[in-house]
Every structure is written in structure tokens, then in C-alpha cells.
Amino acid sequence: MRKLFLLFATLLCELGFSQELFVVTDPASNVPANSLGVNVMQSLFKEKFEEGYNYHFMPEVTYGLNKNLMFRGTTFISNRSNTIVTEGGGIMAKYRFYSSDDLNSHFRMAAYGRYSINNADIHQEQLETWGHNTGFETGIIATKLIKKVAISSSVSFEKAFDNKPNYEFPSTIGNNATNFTFSVGKLMYPKKYTNYKQTNINLMIELVGQTINENGKSFLDIVPAIQFIFNSQARIDVAYRQQLVNSMVRSAPNGVYFNLYYTFFNLKGQK
């Protein structure tokens, strides 16, 4: 019974009260230790230079090795070639190296790294190793929780390589960039917790930007989102991404996200 109580308390802390579950950015917190998160990620973006839409399906699994270290694997599938094809995948690790916890607030910092491979054509100046480019990204995240509001920000360095076997990275555009994000999320419902089975409704706004280091070309997007959490275990995200400022070539900057997320807790304790 004591173990069951501790598990439910962890669920409320990690999935309910903290409100650190953003749609397109990661907070400094990790998935709980010995737990597996499965995310069915989908996006549909309007093509800018041709007719139609750019659809991406990117299933991913995330495992919490312990409270400070987690690993993630993602597969990249899209209709870029006018048919649904698998273009590659990526692996990511995140380490929470600082945590200061209080009763109704906490502050956390984490470092992360990602490496991806991709075989699609290179069709824009924007660098995106999360679904478009072969390359790596490494950065630092800081997240502050104050009661029902979470504020998170990150900065990272990203570098792209050739998309083998057929596409060399163009020499006419910059192959490395600085990324920056700023996200705010708030728990809107329930107003007061009575049990872990209550449905949570979160509203959030995320700002996502990038600057190409070689030439200074940049973009800044805004991503408003609504999020539903059921039984402290299942999650639905709906978000819209809109370009605010841009000076680089981007093939499909505006569109929607729809994510389905489920967490399997305490895997080592299950028989």
C-alpha cells in the first residue's frame, strides 16, 4: 500500500501539478524513473511553394532510467516524396543536473543531446534535426514552476550534415545554428485536486526561434496549444504553429500538431 501511495504521489507531481508537459519543447524535468512514455506525434503543415500539405508522423518512446536521466528514440515518417515513407530516426538523452524543490514551486536545469539521420531531400534553409536533417543538437533547459504555472526556456547549438545517401548539404546555406525557446503553461482545470483520476486541462504558449550562425538569417514562431491529461497517464495535445518573423527559406512554416501520449509507470515493479 505504501508503494502504491508513493506511485500515485509521483503521478500527481510529474503529470498533474507541475504542468511541465509542453507540445514542441522539452522541459528540464524527465519522465519518472523506470517508466516508458509512448508518443504518437503528428503534424500537418501547409506547403508554401507548392500545392498540398506536409504531413509528418513521428512515433517516439522515452524511458526514464532514473530521476535525472532519460533516453528517447524517434522515427521520422512523412509524405515528402508524395507517398508515406520512413526517412530516418533520432536518439536523444537528457540529464537533469540541478533541482531545487519547494512545496509549491521548483526550479530545474537539464542538458540534452540529440543525433539524427535522415535520407530526405534538403529543401529549406531552416535546420531541423527533429525530422528533416541529419545532424546533432545539444543544449541547456531551465524550467521554473510556480504553483499552477510553469515557465521554461532553452538554448541550443545545432549542426546539419549530408542527408545520405543521395543529398549533400548545400554549400550556399549555413550548416549550423543557434536555437532558442520560451514556453509558458498553466493548469486551467481542475481548480483543486481531489484525486489523481481528475482530468487536467492545460493552456500554453510556446515561442520557437532559430538563427543561422553563418549569415544571421532567423525565424520566430508562436505555438498556442491546449492539452488534456486523463487519469494522470494519457495525454492529448492540439497546437497550431504560426510564423511571426522570418528571413530564411522555409518550405512549410505554418500548421497544426496532434499528439497522443501514454505513460507506462513503474516497469521494473510490474510482473
mmCIF file of N, CA, C and O in Angstrom, residues 8 25 37 49 54 56 60 63 65 69 72 74 81 94 110 138 169 171 178 182 189 192 231 236 240 264 267:
data_model
loop_
_atom_site.group_PDB
_atom_site.id
_atom_site.type_symbol
_atom_site.label_atom_id
_atom_site.label_comp_id
_atom_site.label_asym_id
_atom_site.label_seq_id
_atom_site.Cartn_x
_atom_site.Cartn_y
_atom_site.Cartn_z
ATOM 1 N N PHE A 8 1.244 7.002 -6.813
ATOM 2 C CA PHE A 8 0.222 7.988 -7.127
ATOM 3 C C PHE A 8 0.717 9.402 -6.842
ATOM 4 O O PHE A 8 0.422 10.344 -7.577
ATOM 5 N N THR A 25 8.380 21.749 -27.213
ATOM 6 C CA THR A 25 9.640 21.921 -26.493
ATOM 7 C C THR A 25 9.661 20.980 -25.291
ATOM 8 O O THR A 25 8.619 20.544 -24.811
ATOM 9 N N GLY A 37 7.377 6.330 -21.787
ATOM 10 C CA GLY A 37 6.398 7.174 -22.434
ATOM 11 C C GLY A 37 6.348 6.883 -23.924
ATOM 12 O O GLY A 37 7.379 6.825 -24.586
ATOM 13 N N PHE A 49 5.499 26.758 -51.230
ATOM 14 C CA PHE A 49 5.918 26.966 -52.612
ATOM 15 C C PHE A 49 5.243 26.016 -53.593
ATOM 16 O O PHE A 49 5.519 26.051 -54.790
ATOM 17 N N ASN A 54 2.321 19.200 -45.924
ATOM 18 C CA ASN A 54 3.450 18.386 -45.483
ATOM 19 C C ASN A 54 3.031 17.653 -44.209
ATOM 20 O O ASN A 54 2.841 18.268 -43.160
ATOM 21 N N HIS A 56 3.797 14.848 -41.277
ATOM 22 C CA HIS A 56 4.833 14.094 -40.579
ATOM 23 C C HIS A 56 4.199 13.239 -39.482
ATOM 24 O O HIS A 56 3.367 13.721 -38.706
ATOM 25 N N GLU A 60 7.492 8.066 -31.048
ATOM 26 C CA GLU A 60 8.696 8.062 -30.220
ATOM 27 C C GLU A 60 8.429 7.383 -28.892
ATOM 28 O O GLU A 60 7.297 7.339 -28.403
ATOM 29 N N TYR A 63 12.313 6.628 -22.189
ATOM 30 C CA TYR A 63 12.498 5.799 -20.993
ATOM 31 C C TYR A 63 13.258 6.582 -19.930
ATOM 32 O O TYR A 63 14.309 7.177 -20.206
ATOM 33 N N LEU A 65 15.570 6.310 -17.031
ATOM 34 C CA LEU A 65 16.489 5.383 -16.364
ATOM 35 C C LEU A 65 16.485 5.618 -14.862
ATOM 36 O O LEU A 65 16.473 4.673 -14.060
ATOM 37 N N LEU A 69 18.040 11.025 -15.480
ATOM 38 C CA LEU A 69 18.496 10.674 -16.822
ATOM 39 C C LEU A 69 17.407 9.939 -17.593
ATOM 40 O O LEU A 69 16.830 8.970 -17.093
ATOM 41 N N ARG A 72 15.477 8.832 -25.377
ATOM 42 C CA ARG A 72 14.335 8.884 -26.292
ATOM 43 C C ARG A 72 14.763 8.431 -27.682
ATOM 44 O O ARG A 72 15.851 8.765 -28.161
ATOM 45 N N THR A 74 13.156 8.250 -31.745
ATOM 46 C CA THR A 74 12.098 8.763 -32.609
ATOM 47 C C THR A 74 12.294 8.256 -34.029
ATOM 48 O O THR A 74 13.426 8.177 -34.515
ATOM 49 N N SER A 81 7.865 12.668 -50.337
ATOM 50 C CA SER A 81 8.056 12.125 -51.684
ATOM 51 C C SER A 81 6.733 11.741 -52.331
ATOM 52 O O SER A 81 6.687 10.862 -53.200
ATOM 53 N N LYS A 94 18.730 13.174 -22.094
ATOM 54 C CA LYS A 94 18.613 14.405 -21.300
ATOM 55 C C LYS A 94 18.982 14.101 -19.853
ATOM 56 O O LYS A 94 18.510 13.115 -19.272
ATOM 57 N N ALA A 110 18.566 21.205 -17.031
ATOM 58 C CA ALA A 110 18.971 19.948 -17.654
ATOM 59 C C ALA A 110 19.774 20.244 -18.912
ATOM 60 O O ALA A 110 19.627 21.309 -19.539
ATOM 61 N N THR A 138 22.631 20.072 -29.306
ATOM 62 C CA THR A 138 22.928 19.978 -27.884
ATOM 63 C C THR A 138 22.608 21.297 -27.214
ATOM 64 O O THR A 138 22.837 22.366 -27.793
ATOM 65 N N PHE A 169 24.674 18.387 -48.215
ATOM 66 C CA PHE A 169 24.198 19.652 -47.654
ATOM 67 C C PHE A 169 24.686 20.794 -48.541
ATOM 68 O O PHE A 169 25.878 20.877 -48.847
ATOM 69 N N SER A 171 26.251 23.999 -50.109
ATOM 70 C CA SER A 171 27.318 24.881 -49.644
ATOM 71 C C SER A 171 26.882 26.336 -49.607
ATOM 72 O O SER A 171 27.576 27.188 -49.055
ATOM 73 N N THR A 178 21.916 28.537 -33.910
ATOM 74 C CA THR A 178 21.566 28.659 -32.501
ATOM 75 C C THR A 178 20.053 28.672 -32.384
ATOM 76 O O THR A 178 19.377 29.463 -33.054
ATOM 77 N N PHE A 182 11.012 29.627 -25.580
ATOM 78 C CA PHE A 182 10.430 30.162 -24.341
ATOM 79 C C PHE A 182 8.989 29.676 -24.274
ATOM 80 O O PHE A 182 8.215 29.893 -25.212
ATOM 81 N N TYR A 189 -7.759 23.570 -15.304
ATOM 82 C CA TYR A 189 -8.750 22.732 -14.646
ATOM 83 C C TYR A 189 -8.087 21.425 -14.241
ATOM 84 O O TYR A 189 -7.291 20.884 -15.014
ATOM 85 N N LYS A 192 -8.941 22.553 -8.011
ATOM 86 C CA LYS A 192 -8.393 21.927 -6.813
ATOM 87 C C LYS A 192 -8.339 20.428 -7.026
ATOM 88 O O LYS A 192 -9.284 19.815 -7.528
ATOM 89 N N ASN A 231 -6.506 10.546 -16.235
ATOM 90 C CA ASN A 231 -6.079 9.515 -15.290
ATOM 91 C C ASN A 231 -4.596 9.626 -14.952
ATOM 92 O O ASN A 231 -3.952 8.637 -14.608
ATOM 93 N N ILE A 236 -3.517 14.176 -24.553
ATOM 94 C CA ILE A 236 -3.808 14.621 -25.909
ATOM 95 C C ILE A 236 -3.353 16.071 -26.040
ATOM 96 O O ILE A 236 -3.712 16.916 -25.208
ATOM 97 N N TYR A 240 -1.273 24.844 -32.718
ATOM 98 C CA TYR A 240 -1.130 25.478 -34.027
ATOM 99 C C TYR A 240 0.152 26.303 -34.035
ATOM 100 O O TYR A 240 0.409 27.079 -33.107
ATOM 101 N N PHE A 264 3.677 4.342 -19.321
ATOM 102 C CA PHE A 264 3.645 3.088 -18.565
ATOM 103 C C PHE A 264 4.581 3.265 -17.368
ATOM 104 O O PHE A 264 5.803 3.357 -17.532
ATOM 105 N N LEU A 267 7.892 0.171 -14.506
ATOM 106 C CA LEU A 267 8.049 -1.042 -15.289
ATOM 107 C C LEU A 267 8.754 -2.148 -14.521
ATOM 108 O O LEU A 267 8.401 -3.325 -14.627
#
